[in-house]
Structure formats: structure tokens, C-alpha cells
Short mmCIF file of N, CA and C in Angstrom, two decimals:
data_model
loop_
_atom_site.label_atom_id
_atom_site.label_comp_id
_atom_site.label_asym_id
_atom_site.label_seq_id
_atom_site.Cartn_x
_atom_site.Cartn_y
_atom_site.Cartn_z
N UNK A 1 -20.59 -9.68 -6.63
CA UNK A 1 -19.49 -10.50 -7.13
C UNK A 1 -19.42 -11.79 -6.32
N UNK A 2 -19.02 -12.88 -6.95
CA UNK A 2 -19.08 -14.18 -6.32
C UNK A 2 -18.00 -14.46 -5.28
N UNK A 3 -16.89 -13.74 -5.30
CA UNK A 3 -15.81 -14.02 -4.35
C UNK A 3 -15.14 -12.70 -3.97
N UNK A 4 -14.52 -12.65 -2.80
CA UNK A 4 -13.88 -11.40 -2.37
C UNK A 4 -12.63 -11.09 -3.19
N UNK A 5 -12.31 -9.82 -3.28
CA UNK A 5 -11.09 -9.40 -3.96
C UNK A 5 -9.87 -9.80 -3.13
N UNK A 6 -8.76 -10.10 -3.82
CA UNK A 6 -7.51 -10.35 -3.12
C UNK A 6 -6.97 -9.02 -2.60
N UNK A 7 -5.96 -9.09 -1.77
CA UNK A 7 -5.34 -7.88 -1.25
C UNK A 7 -4.81 -7.00 -2.38
N UNK A 8 -4.16 -7.61 -3.37
CA UNK A 8 -3.61 -6.87 -4.50
C UNK A 8 -4.72 -6.26 -5.36
N UNK A 9 -5.79 -7.02 -5.58
CA UNK A 9 -6.92 -6.50 -6.35
C UNK A 9 -7.57 -5.32 -5.63
N UNK A 10 -7.79 -5.46 -4.33
CA UNK A 10 -8.40 -4.39 -3.54
C UNK A 10 -7.53 -3.13 -3.60
N UNK A 11 -6.21 -3.29 -3.54
CA UNK A 11 -5.30 -2.14 -3.62
C UNK A 11 -5.44 -1.44 -4.97
N UNK A 12 -5.57 -2.18 -6.05
CA UNK A 12 -5.75 -1.59 -7.38
C UNK A 12 -7.09 -0.87 -7.48
N UNK A 13 -8.13 -1.42 -6.89
CA UNK A 13 -9.45 -0.79 -6.91
C UNK A 13 -9.42 0.51 -6.13
N UNK A 14 -8.77 0.53 -4.99
CA UNK A 14 -8.80 1.67 -4.09
C UNK A 14 -7.77 2.75 -4.39
N UNK A 15 -6.79 2.46 -5.25
CA UNK A 15 -5.77 3.44 -5.61
C UNK A 15 -6.42 4.65 -6.28
N UNK A 16 -6.14 5.84 -5.78
CA UNK A 16 -6.77 7.05 -6.32
C UNK A 16 -5.75 8.05 -6.85
N UNK A 17 -4.53 7.61 -7.06
CA UNK A 17 -3.47 8.52 -7.49
C UNK A 17 -3.52 8.94 -8.94
N UNK A 18 -4.44 8.44 -9.73
CA UNK A 18 -4.52 8.83 -11.13
C UNK A 18 -4.71 7.62 -12.02
N UNK A 19 -4.02 7.61 -13.14
CA UNK A 19 -4.14 6.52 -14.10
C UNK A 19 -3.60 5.23 -13.52
N UNK A 20 -4.10 4.12 -14.05
CA UNK A 20 -3.66 2.82 -13.56
C UNK A 20 -3.59 1.85 -14.73
N UNK A 21 -2.51 1.10 -14.81
CA UNK A 21 -2.37 0.03 -15.79
C UNK A 21 -2.55 -1.28 -15.04
N UNK A 22 -3.51 -2.09 -15.50
CA UNK A 22 -3.74 -3.41 -14.90
C UNK A 22 -3.24 -4.44 -15.88
N UNK A 23 -2.21 -5.17 -15.51
CA UNK A 23 -1.61 -6.17 -16.38
C UNK A 23 -1.40 -7.44 -15.57
N UNK A 24 -2.00 -8.54 -16.01
CA UNK A 24 -1.88 -9.80 -15.28
C UNK A 24 -2.27 -10.95 -16.22
N UNK A 25 -2.07 -12.15 -15.77
CA UNK A 25 -2.37 -13.34 -16.57
C UNK A 25 -3.87 -13.51 -16.79
N UNK A 26 -4.20 -14.29 -17.79
CA UNK A 26 -5.60 -14.60 -18.08
C UNK A 26 -6.25 -15.25 -16.87
N UNK A 27 -7.49 -14.83 -16.58
CA UNK A 27 -8.23 -15.41 -15.47
C UNK A 27 -7.83 -14.92 -14.10
N UNK A 28 -7.01 -13.87 -14.03
CA UNK A 28 -6.52 -13.39 -12.74
C UNK A 28 -7.42 -12.34 -12.10
N UNK A 29 -8.43 -11.87 -12.82
CA UNK A 29 -9.36 -10.91 -12.25
C UNK A 29 -9.19 -9.48 -12.73
N UNK A 30 -8.50 -9.27 -13.85
CA UNK A 30 -8.28 -7.91 -14.36
C UNK A 30 -9.59 -7.19 -14.64
N UNK A 31 -10.50 -7.87 -15.33
CA UNK A 31 -11.77 -7.24 -15.68
C UNK A 31 -12.55 -6.90 -14.41
N UNK A 32 -12.54 -7.77 -13.46
CA UNK A 32 -13.24 -7.52 -12.21
C UNK A 32 -12.67 -6.30 -11.50
N UNK A 33 -11.34 -6.19 -11.47
CA UNK A 33 -10.70 -5.03 -10.86
C UNK A 33 -11.12 -3.75 -11.58
N UNK A 34 -11.12 -3.77 -12.89
CA UNK A 34 -11.52 -2.58 -13.65
C UNK A 34 -12.97 -2.20 -13.39
N UNK A 35 -13.85 -3.19 -13.36
CA UNK A 35 -15.27 -2.93 -13.08
C UNK A 35 -15.43 -2.35 -11.68
N UNK A 36 -14.81 -2.96 -10.70
CA UNK A 36 -14.91 -2.47 -9.33
C UNK A 36 -14.31 -1.08 -9.18
N UNK A 37 -13.19 -0.84 -9.83
CA UNK A 37 -12.54 0.47 -9.77
C UNK A 37 -13.44 1.54 -10.37
N UNK A 38 -13.99 1.27 -11.52
CA UNK A 38 -14.87 2.22 -12.19
C UNK A 38 -16.12 2.49 -11.36
N UNK A 39 -16.76 1.44 -10.90
CA UNK A 39 -18.00 1.62 -10.15
C UNK A 39 -17.78 2.26 -8.79
N UNK A 40 -16.64 2.04 -8.17
CA UNK A 40 -16.37 2.70 -6.90
C UNK A 40 -16.27 4.21 -7.10
N UNK A 41 -15.71 4.63 -8.24
CA UNK A 41 -15.63 6.06 -8.55
C UNK A 41 -17.01 6.63 -8.86
N UNK A 42 -17.82 5.88 -9.59
CA UNK A 42 -19.17 6.32 -9.93
C UNK A 42 -20.00 6.45 -8.66
N UNK A 43 -19.90 5.48 -7.76
CA UNK A 43 -20.64 5.54 -6.51
C UNK A 43 -20.20 6.72 -5.64
N UNK A 44 -18.96 7.19 -5.85
CA UNK A 44 -18.46 8.34 -5.09
C UNK A 44 -18.82 9.66 -5.78
N UNK A 45 -19.57 9.59 -6.89
CA UNK A 45 -20.05 10.79 -7.54
C UNK A 45 -19.42 11.14 -8.87
N UNK A 46 -18.47 10.33 -9.34
CA UNK A 46 -17.84 10.61 -10.63
C UNK A 46 -18.81 10.33 -11.78
N UNK A 47 -18.64 11.06 -12.88
CA UNK A 47 -19.45 10.88 -14.08
C UNK A 47 -18.87 9.74 -14.91
N UNK A 48 -19.64 8.71 -15.12
CA UNK A 48 -19.16 7.53 -15.85
C UNK A 48 -18.72 7.88 -17.27
N UNK A 49 -19.26 8.94 -17.83
CA UNK A 49 -18.88 9.36 -19.19
C UNK A 49 -17.51 10.03 -19.24
N UNK A 50 -16.87 10.25 -18.10
CA UNK A 50 -15.57 10.91 -18.06
C UNK A 50 -14.40 9.93 -17.98
N UNK A 51 -14.68 8.64 -18.09
CA UNK A 51 -13.64 7.63 -17.98
C UNK A 51 -13.21 7.14 -19.36
N UNK A 52 -11.93 6.86 -19.50
CA UNK A 52 -11.40 6.23 -20.69
C UNK A 52 -10.83 4.89 -20.26
N UNK A 53 -11.38 3.82 -20.80
CA UNK A 53 -10.91 2.47 -20.50
C UNK A 53 -10.51 1.83 -21.82
N UNK A 54 -9.27 1.40 -21.92
CA UNK A 54 -8.75 0.84 -23.16
C UNK A 54 -8.46 -0.64 -22.96
N UNK A 55 -8.91 -1.44 -23.93
CA UNK A 55 -8.62 -2.87 -23.92
C UNK A 55 -7.90 -3.21 -25.22
N UNK A 56 -7.39 -4.43 -25.33
CA UNK A 56 -6.65 -4.82 -26.50
C UNK A 56 -7.52 -5.41 -27.61
N UNK A 57 -8.69 -5.88 -27.27
CA UNK A 57 -9.55 -6.50 -28.28
C UNK A 57 -10.98 -6.00 -28.16
N UNK A 58 -11.72 -6.13 -29.24
CA UNK A 58 -13.14 -5.79 -29.21
C UNK A 58 -13.90 -6.73 -28.28
N UNK A 59 -13.49 -7.98 -28.23
CA UNK A 59 -14.14 -8.95 -27.34
C UNK A 59 -13.95 -8.54 -25.88
N UNK A 60 -12.75 -8.10 -25.53
CA UNK A 60 -12.48 -7.67 -24.16
C UNK A 60 -13.29 -6.42 -23.83
N UNK A 61 -13.41 -5.51 -24.78
CA UNK A 61 -14.20 -4.30 -24.57
C UNK A 61 -15.67 -4.66 -24.37
N UNK A 62 -16.17 -5.59 -25.16
CA UNK A 62 -17.57 -6.01 -25.03
C UNK A 62 -17.81 -6.68 -23.68
N UNK A 63 -16.88 -7.49 -23.23
CA UNK A 63 -16.99 -8.16 -21.93
C UNK A 63 -17.01 -7.12 -20.81
N UNK A 64 -16.11 -6.16 -20.88
CA UNK A 64 -16.04 -5.12 -19.85
C UNK A 64 -17.33 -4.30 -19.83
N UNK A 65 -17.80 -3.92 -20.99
CA UNK A 65 -19.05 -3.14 -21.09
C UNK A 65 -20.22 -3.92 -20.50
N UNK A 66 -20.28 -5.20 -20.82
CA UNK A 66 -21.35 -6.06 -20.32
C UNK A 66 -21.31 -6.17 -18.79
N UNK A 67 -20.12 -6.35 -18.24
CA UNK A 67 -19.99 -6.48 -16.79
C UNK A 67 -20.32 -5.17 -16.06
N UNK A 68 -19.89 -4.06 -16.63
CA UNK A 68 -20.20 -2.77 -16.01
C UNK A 68 -21.72 -2.56 -16.02
N UNK A 69 -22.35 -2.84 -17.14
CA UNK A 69 -23.81 -2.67 -17.24
C UNK A 69 -24.53 -3.57 -16.24
N UNK A 70 -24.10 -4.82 -16.13
CA UNK A 70 -24.73 -5.76 -15.20
C UNK A 70 -24.55 -5.30 -13.75
N UNK A 71 -23.36 -4.86 -13.40
CA UNK A 71 -23.10 -4.40 -12.04
C UNK A 71 -23.88 -3.13 -11.73
N UNK A 72 -23.96 -2.22 -12.69
CA UNK A 72 -24.76 -1.01 -12.49
C UNK A 72 -26.21 -1.37 -12.21
N UNK A 73 -26.74 -2.29 -13.00
CA UNK A 73 -28.13 -2.73 -12.81
C UNK A 73 -28.30 -3.36 -11.44
N UNK A 74 -27.36 -4.19 -11.02
CA UNK A 74 -27.46 -4.86 -9.71
C UNK A 74 -27.40 -3.86 -8.56
N UNK A 75 -26.61 -2.82 -8.71
CA UNK A 75 -26.39 -1.87 -7.61
C UNK A 75 -27.45 -0.76 -7.55
N UNK A 76 -28.26 -0.65 -8.58
CA UNK A 76 -29.27 0.42 -8.60
C UNK A 76 -30.48 0.01 -7.83
#
């Protein structure tokens, strides 16, 4: 990733209490937080097929899928 996470973003990534709703303004890093959160769980041994991630648009879902795939490729 090109820049470090903010304190609030890092807290959202590291929260392990269960479900999480990420709601923020456009361009604030929501997708990045979701990608980092998902991949941190996968790196800890979670099955990526066991996650449910919901977005509001097909475009947002495609962007999230693309970023997860790219990050997985980079980290492998």
C-alpha cells in the first residue's frame, strides 16, 4: 500500500470483536480498510471463502474484488 493507515483505520483493521460496519466519506480509505482487514484474517489462517462483504454498488464490489486479488498476488 502506498501510505500508512491512520490510527482510526488501523483500529478498524485490527478489531476482532466480530462484525464491523465501515462508514465514511468518499476517498477516506474504506476500501483499503476492508482489504487490509480481510487479508489480515486470511494471513492469520482464516478461509477467505468464509467472509461476507457487502457493498452498495456493483462498481464498489468490483473495485473491492480487484484490490483483494491484487493484494493477494502481491503478498504471495
